[in-house]
Short mmCIF file of C-alpha atoms in Angstrom, two decimals:
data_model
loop_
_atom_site.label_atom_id
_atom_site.label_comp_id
_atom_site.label_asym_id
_atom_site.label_seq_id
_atom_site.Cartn_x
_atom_site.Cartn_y
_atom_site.Cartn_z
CA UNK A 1 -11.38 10.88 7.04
CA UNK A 2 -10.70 10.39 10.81
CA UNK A 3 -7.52 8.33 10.19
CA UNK A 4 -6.75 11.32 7.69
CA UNK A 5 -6.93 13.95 10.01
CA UNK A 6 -4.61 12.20 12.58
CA UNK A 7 -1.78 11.77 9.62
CA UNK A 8 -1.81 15.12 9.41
CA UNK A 9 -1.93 15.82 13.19
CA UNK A 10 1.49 13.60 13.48
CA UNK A 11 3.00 15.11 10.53
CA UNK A 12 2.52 18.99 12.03
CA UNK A 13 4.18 17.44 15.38
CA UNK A 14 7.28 16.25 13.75
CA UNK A 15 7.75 18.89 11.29
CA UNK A 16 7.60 21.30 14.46
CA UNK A 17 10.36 19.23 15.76
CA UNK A 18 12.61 19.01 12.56
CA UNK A 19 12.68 22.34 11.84
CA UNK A 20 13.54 23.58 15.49
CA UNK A 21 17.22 23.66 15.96
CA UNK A 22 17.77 23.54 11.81
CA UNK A 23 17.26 25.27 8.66
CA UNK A 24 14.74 23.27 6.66
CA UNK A 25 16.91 24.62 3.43
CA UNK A 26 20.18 23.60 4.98
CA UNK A 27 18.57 20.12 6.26
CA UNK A 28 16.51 18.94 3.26
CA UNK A 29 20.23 18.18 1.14
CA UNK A 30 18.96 14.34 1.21
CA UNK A 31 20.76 11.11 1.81
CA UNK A 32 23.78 11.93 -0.41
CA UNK A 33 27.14 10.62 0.84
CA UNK A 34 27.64 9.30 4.67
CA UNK A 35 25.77 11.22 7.74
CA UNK A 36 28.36 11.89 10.37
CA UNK A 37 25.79 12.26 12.29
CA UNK A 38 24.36 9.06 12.66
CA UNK A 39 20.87 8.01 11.21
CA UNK A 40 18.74 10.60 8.85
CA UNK A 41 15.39 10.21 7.01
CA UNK A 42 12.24 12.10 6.39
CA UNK A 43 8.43 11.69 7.45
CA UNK A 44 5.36 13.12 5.73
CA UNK A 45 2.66 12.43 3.93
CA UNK A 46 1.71 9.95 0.51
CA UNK A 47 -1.82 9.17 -1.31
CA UNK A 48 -2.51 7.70 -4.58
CA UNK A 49 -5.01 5.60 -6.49
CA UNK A 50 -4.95 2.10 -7.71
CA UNK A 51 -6.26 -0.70 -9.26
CA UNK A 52 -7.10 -3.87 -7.30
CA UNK A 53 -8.60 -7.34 -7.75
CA UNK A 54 -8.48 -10.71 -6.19
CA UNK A 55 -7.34 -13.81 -8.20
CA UNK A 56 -9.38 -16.89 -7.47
CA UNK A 57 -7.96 -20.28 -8.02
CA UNK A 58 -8.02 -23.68 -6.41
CA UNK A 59 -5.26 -26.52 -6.74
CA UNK A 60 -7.15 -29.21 -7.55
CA UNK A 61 -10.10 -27.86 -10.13
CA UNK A 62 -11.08 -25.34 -12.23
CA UNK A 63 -12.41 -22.08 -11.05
CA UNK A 64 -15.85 -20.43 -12.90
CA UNK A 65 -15.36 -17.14 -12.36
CA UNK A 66 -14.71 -13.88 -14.28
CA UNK A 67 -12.86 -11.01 -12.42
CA UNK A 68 -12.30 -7.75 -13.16
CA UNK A 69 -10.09 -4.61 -11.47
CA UNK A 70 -12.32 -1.96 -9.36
CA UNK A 71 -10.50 1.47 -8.69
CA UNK A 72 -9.37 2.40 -5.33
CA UNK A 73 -7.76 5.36 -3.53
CA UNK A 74 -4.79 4.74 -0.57
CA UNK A 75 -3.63 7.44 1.27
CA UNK A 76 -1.43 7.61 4.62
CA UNK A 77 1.86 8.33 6.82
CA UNK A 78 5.36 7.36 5.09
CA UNK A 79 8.73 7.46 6.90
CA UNK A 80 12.35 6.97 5.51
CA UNK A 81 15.04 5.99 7.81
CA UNK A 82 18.71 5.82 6.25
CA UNK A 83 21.78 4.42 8.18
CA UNK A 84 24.42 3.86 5.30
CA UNK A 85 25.25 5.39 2.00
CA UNK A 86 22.45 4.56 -0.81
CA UNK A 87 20.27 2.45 1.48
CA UNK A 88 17.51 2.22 4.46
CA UNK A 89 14.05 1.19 5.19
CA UNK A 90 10.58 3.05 4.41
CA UNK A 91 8.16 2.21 6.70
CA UNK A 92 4.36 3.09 5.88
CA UNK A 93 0.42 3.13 7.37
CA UNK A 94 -1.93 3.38 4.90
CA UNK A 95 -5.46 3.43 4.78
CA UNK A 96 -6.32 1.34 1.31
CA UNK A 97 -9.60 0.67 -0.51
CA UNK A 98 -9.42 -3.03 -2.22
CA UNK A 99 -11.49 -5.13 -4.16
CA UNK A 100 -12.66 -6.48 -7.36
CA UNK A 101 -15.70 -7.21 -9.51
CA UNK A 102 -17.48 -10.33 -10.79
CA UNK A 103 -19.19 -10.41 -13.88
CA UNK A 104 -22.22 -12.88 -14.36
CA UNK A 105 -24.73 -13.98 -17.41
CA UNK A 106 -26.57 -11.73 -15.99
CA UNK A 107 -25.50 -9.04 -13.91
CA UNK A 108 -22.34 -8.49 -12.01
CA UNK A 109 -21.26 -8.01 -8.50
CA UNK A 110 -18.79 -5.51 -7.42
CA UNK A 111 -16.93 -4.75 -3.68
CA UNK A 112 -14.81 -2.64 -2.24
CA UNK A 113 -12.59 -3.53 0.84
CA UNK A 114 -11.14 -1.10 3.24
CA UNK A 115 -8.40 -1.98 4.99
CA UNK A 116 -5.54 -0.38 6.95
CA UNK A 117 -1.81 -1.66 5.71
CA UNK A 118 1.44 -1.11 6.99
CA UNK A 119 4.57 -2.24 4.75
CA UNK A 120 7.86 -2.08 6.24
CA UNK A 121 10.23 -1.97 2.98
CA UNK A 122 13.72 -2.12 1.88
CA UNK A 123 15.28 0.53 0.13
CA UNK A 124 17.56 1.29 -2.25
CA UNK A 125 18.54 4.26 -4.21
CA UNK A 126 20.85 5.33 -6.78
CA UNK A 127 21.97 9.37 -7.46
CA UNK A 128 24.09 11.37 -5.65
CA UNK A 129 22.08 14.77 -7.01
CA UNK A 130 18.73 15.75 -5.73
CA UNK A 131 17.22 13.47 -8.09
CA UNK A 132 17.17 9.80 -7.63
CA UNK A 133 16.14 6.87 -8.56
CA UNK A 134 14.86 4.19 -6.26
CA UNK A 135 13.50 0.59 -5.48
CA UNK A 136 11.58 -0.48 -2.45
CA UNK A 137 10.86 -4.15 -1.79
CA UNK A 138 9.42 -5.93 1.67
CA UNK A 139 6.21 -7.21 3.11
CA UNK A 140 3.28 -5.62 4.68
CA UNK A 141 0.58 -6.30 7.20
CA UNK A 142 -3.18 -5.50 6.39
CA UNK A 143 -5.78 -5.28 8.68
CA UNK A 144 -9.84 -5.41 7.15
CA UNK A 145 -12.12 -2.30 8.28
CA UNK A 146 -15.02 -2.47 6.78
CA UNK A 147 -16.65 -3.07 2.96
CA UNK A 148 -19.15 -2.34 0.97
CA UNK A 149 -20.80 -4.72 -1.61
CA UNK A 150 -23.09 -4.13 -5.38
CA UNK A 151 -25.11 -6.72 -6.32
CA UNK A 152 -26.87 -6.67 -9.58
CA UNK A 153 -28.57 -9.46 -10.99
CA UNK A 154 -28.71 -13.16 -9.85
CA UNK A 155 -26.22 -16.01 -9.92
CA UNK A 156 -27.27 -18.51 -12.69
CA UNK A 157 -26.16 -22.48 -11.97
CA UNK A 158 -22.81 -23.42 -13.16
CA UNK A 159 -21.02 -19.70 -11.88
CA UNK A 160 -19.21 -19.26 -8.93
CA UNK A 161 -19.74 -16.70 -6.39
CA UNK A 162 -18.18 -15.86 -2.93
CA UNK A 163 -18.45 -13.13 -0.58
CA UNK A 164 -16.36 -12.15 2.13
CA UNK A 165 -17.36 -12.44 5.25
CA UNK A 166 -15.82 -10.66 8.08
CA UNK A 167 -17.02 -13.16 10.62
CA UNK A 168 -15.38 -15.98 9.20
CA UNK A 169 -13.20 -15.29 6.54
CA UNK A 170 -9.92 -13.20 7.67
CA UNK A 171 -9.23 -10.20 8.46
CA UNK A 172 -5.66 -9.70 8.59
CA UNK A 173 -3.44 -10.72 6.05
CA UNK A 174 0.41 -10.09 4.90
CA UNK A 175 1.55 -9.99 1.44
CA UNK A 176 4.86 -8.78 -0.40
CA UNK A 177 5.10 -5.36 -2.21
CA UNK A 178 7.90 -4.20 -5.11
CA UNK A 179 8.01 -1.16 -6.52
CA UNK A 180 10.38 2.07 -7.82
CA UNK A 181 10.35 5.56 -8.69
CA UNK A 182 11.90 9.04 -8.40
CA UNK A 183 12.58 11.45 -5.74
CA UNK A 184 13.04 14.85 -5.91
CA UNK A 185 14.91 17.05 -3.53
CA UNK A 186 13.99 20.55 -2.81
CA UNK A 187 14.96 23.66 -0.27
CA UNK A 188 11.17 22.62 1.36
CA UNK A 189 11.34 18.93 1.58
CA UNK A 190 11.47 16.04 -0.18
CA UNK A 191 8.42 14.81 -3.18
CA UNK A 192 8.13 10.75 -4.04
CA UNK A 193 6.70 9.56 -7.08
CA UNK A 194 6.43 6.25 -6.94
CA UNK A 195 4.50 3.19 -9.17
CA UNK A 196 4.26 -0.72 -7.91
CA UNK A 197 2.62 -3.99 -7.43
CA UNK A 198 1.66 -5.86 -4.31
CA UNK A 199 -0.12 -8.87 -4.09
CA UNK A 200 -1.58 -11.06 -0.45
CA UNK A 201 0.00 -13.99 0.23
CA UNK A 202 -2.31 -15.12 2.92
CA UNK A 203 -5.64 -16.16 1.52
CA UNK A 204 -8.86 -13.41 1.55
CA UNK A 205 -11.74 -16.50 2.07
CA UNK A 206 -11.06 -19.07 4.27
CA UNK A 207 -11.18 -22.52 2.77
CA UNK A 208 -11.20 -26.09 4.11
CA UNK A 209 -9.88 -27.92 1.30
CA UNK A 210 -10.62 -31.37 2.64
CA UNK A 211 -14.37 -30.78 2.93
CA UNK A 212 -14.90 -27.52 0.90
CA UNK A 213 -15.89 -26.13 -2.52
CA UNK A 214 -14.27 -22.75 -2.02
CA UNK A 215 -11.26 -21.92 -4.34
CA UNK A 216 -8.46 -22.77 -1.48
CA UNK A 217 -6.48 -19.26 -3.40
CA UNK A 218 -7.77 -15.94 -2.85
CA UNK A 219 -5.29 -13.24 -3.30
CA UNK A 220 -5.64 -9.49 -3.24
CA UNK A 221 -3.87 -7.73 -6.56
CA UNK A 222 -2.97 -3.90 -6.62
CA UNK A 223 -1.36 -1.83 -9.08
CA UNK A 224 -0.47 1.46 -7.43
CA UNK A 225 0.83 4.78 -8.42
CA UNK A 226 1.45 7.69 -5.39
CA UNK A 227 2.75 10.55 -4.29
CA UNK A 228 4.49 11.72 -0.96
CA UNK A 229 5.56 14.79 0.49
CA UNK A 230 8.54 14.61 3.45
CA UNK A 231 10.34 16.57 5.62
CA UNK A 232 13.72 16.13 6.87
CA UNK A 233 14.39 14.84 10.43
CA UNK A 234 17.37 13.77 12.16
CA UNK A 235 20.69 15.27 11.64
CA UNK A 236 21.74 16.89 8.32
CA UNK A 237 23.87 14.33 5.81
CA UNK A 238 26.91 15.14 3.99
CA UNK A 239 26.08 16.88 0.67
CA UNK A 240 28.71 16.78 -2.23
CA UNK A 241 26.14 17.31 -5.02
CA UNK A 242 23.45 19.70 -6.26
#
């Protein structure tokens, strides 16, 4: 809730400073056409929920283990920067809640991994009218907070189990993120919808595969769906549609 509160902190500043100097109406006519001005974009706020789990695997062996997806809620600062006609970057920090469960004979175990993950993505639109289409694609940095773990039942012989541990395993990671959706312009700002996939590419649990039994693959998978609110900032664009 503490990294919540300062999101909104930073989006009050900057929406102060947008709207000082400008019309929000006049200013929120969104990247349609060429800026004469230079750069534009908008800041504001996104959250969403997903679903997450980590895919075990090893190169050289089978893995015994049966995953399932947990649900998790993201929620953070977004920022869209455009410098040409019907492309630019978005550039995120998110606070993220990952993990996954693992069923057993007789029980299961179940965690839930907070982390805080910036993506710096590439993006593309198409629409001249103030609705558009768009893809985002680009890789992100994630940084581990803090988890908490379910255990229910006991491991029987013969199934796998493996629990992160912060003092060994890692806590930062990268991974690659695609996704799409729809944006909607309006005389108050600018609302995302927007629906993807990321996955880790570095590895959760950290694995010596000359001397260890741990899968040498553990990769973080999340389905996503979100929402984001943004204000205009920087100087107005062209506008030749409505």
């Amino acid at each position: 809730m503490r990294l919540f509160r300062i999101f909104i902190f930073i989006a009050a500043c900057l929406s102060e400073f947008s709207v000082s100097g400008q019309e929000i109406d006049k200013a929120a006519a969104a990247p349609t056409g060429g800026s004469k001005g230079g750069a534009w974009g908008y800041f504001g706020l996104r959250g969403g929920g997903h679903f997450s789990q980590v895919l075990f695997s090893d190169t050289f062996r089978p893995v015994n283990m049966q995953t399932s997806f947990v649900y998790g809620k993201q929620y953070g600062a977004v920022g869209k920067l455009f410098l040409a006609e019907h492309a630019g970057i978005q550039v995120e920090v998110n606070y993220i809640e990952k993990g996954y469960k693992q069923l057993f004979d007789s029980g299961f175990y179940s965690t839930k991994m907070n982390y805080v993950e910036v993506p710096l993505l590439m993006n593309a639109y198409l629409g001249k009218q103030k609705t558009q289409f768009f893809v985002n694609m680009g890789p992100y940095l994630e940084i581990f907070i803090n988890q908490k773990d379910d255990l229910l039942g006991l491991v029987q012989d013969g199934e796998e189990f493996y629990r992160f541990n912060p003092k060994v395993d890692r806590t930062m990671g990268y991974g690659l993120r695609a996704s799409g959706g729809l944006n909607r312009l309006f005389s108050f700002g600018l609302i995302q919808l927007e629906g993807g996939l990321e996955v880790t590419i570095s590895d959760m649990i950290f694995s010596n595969r000359l001397i260890s039994t741990i899968p040498d693959s553990s990769k973080h998978l999340v389905g996503f769906v979100s929402l984001a609110y943004m204000i205009p900032i920087g100087k107005k664009p062209d506008t030749d549609g409505q």
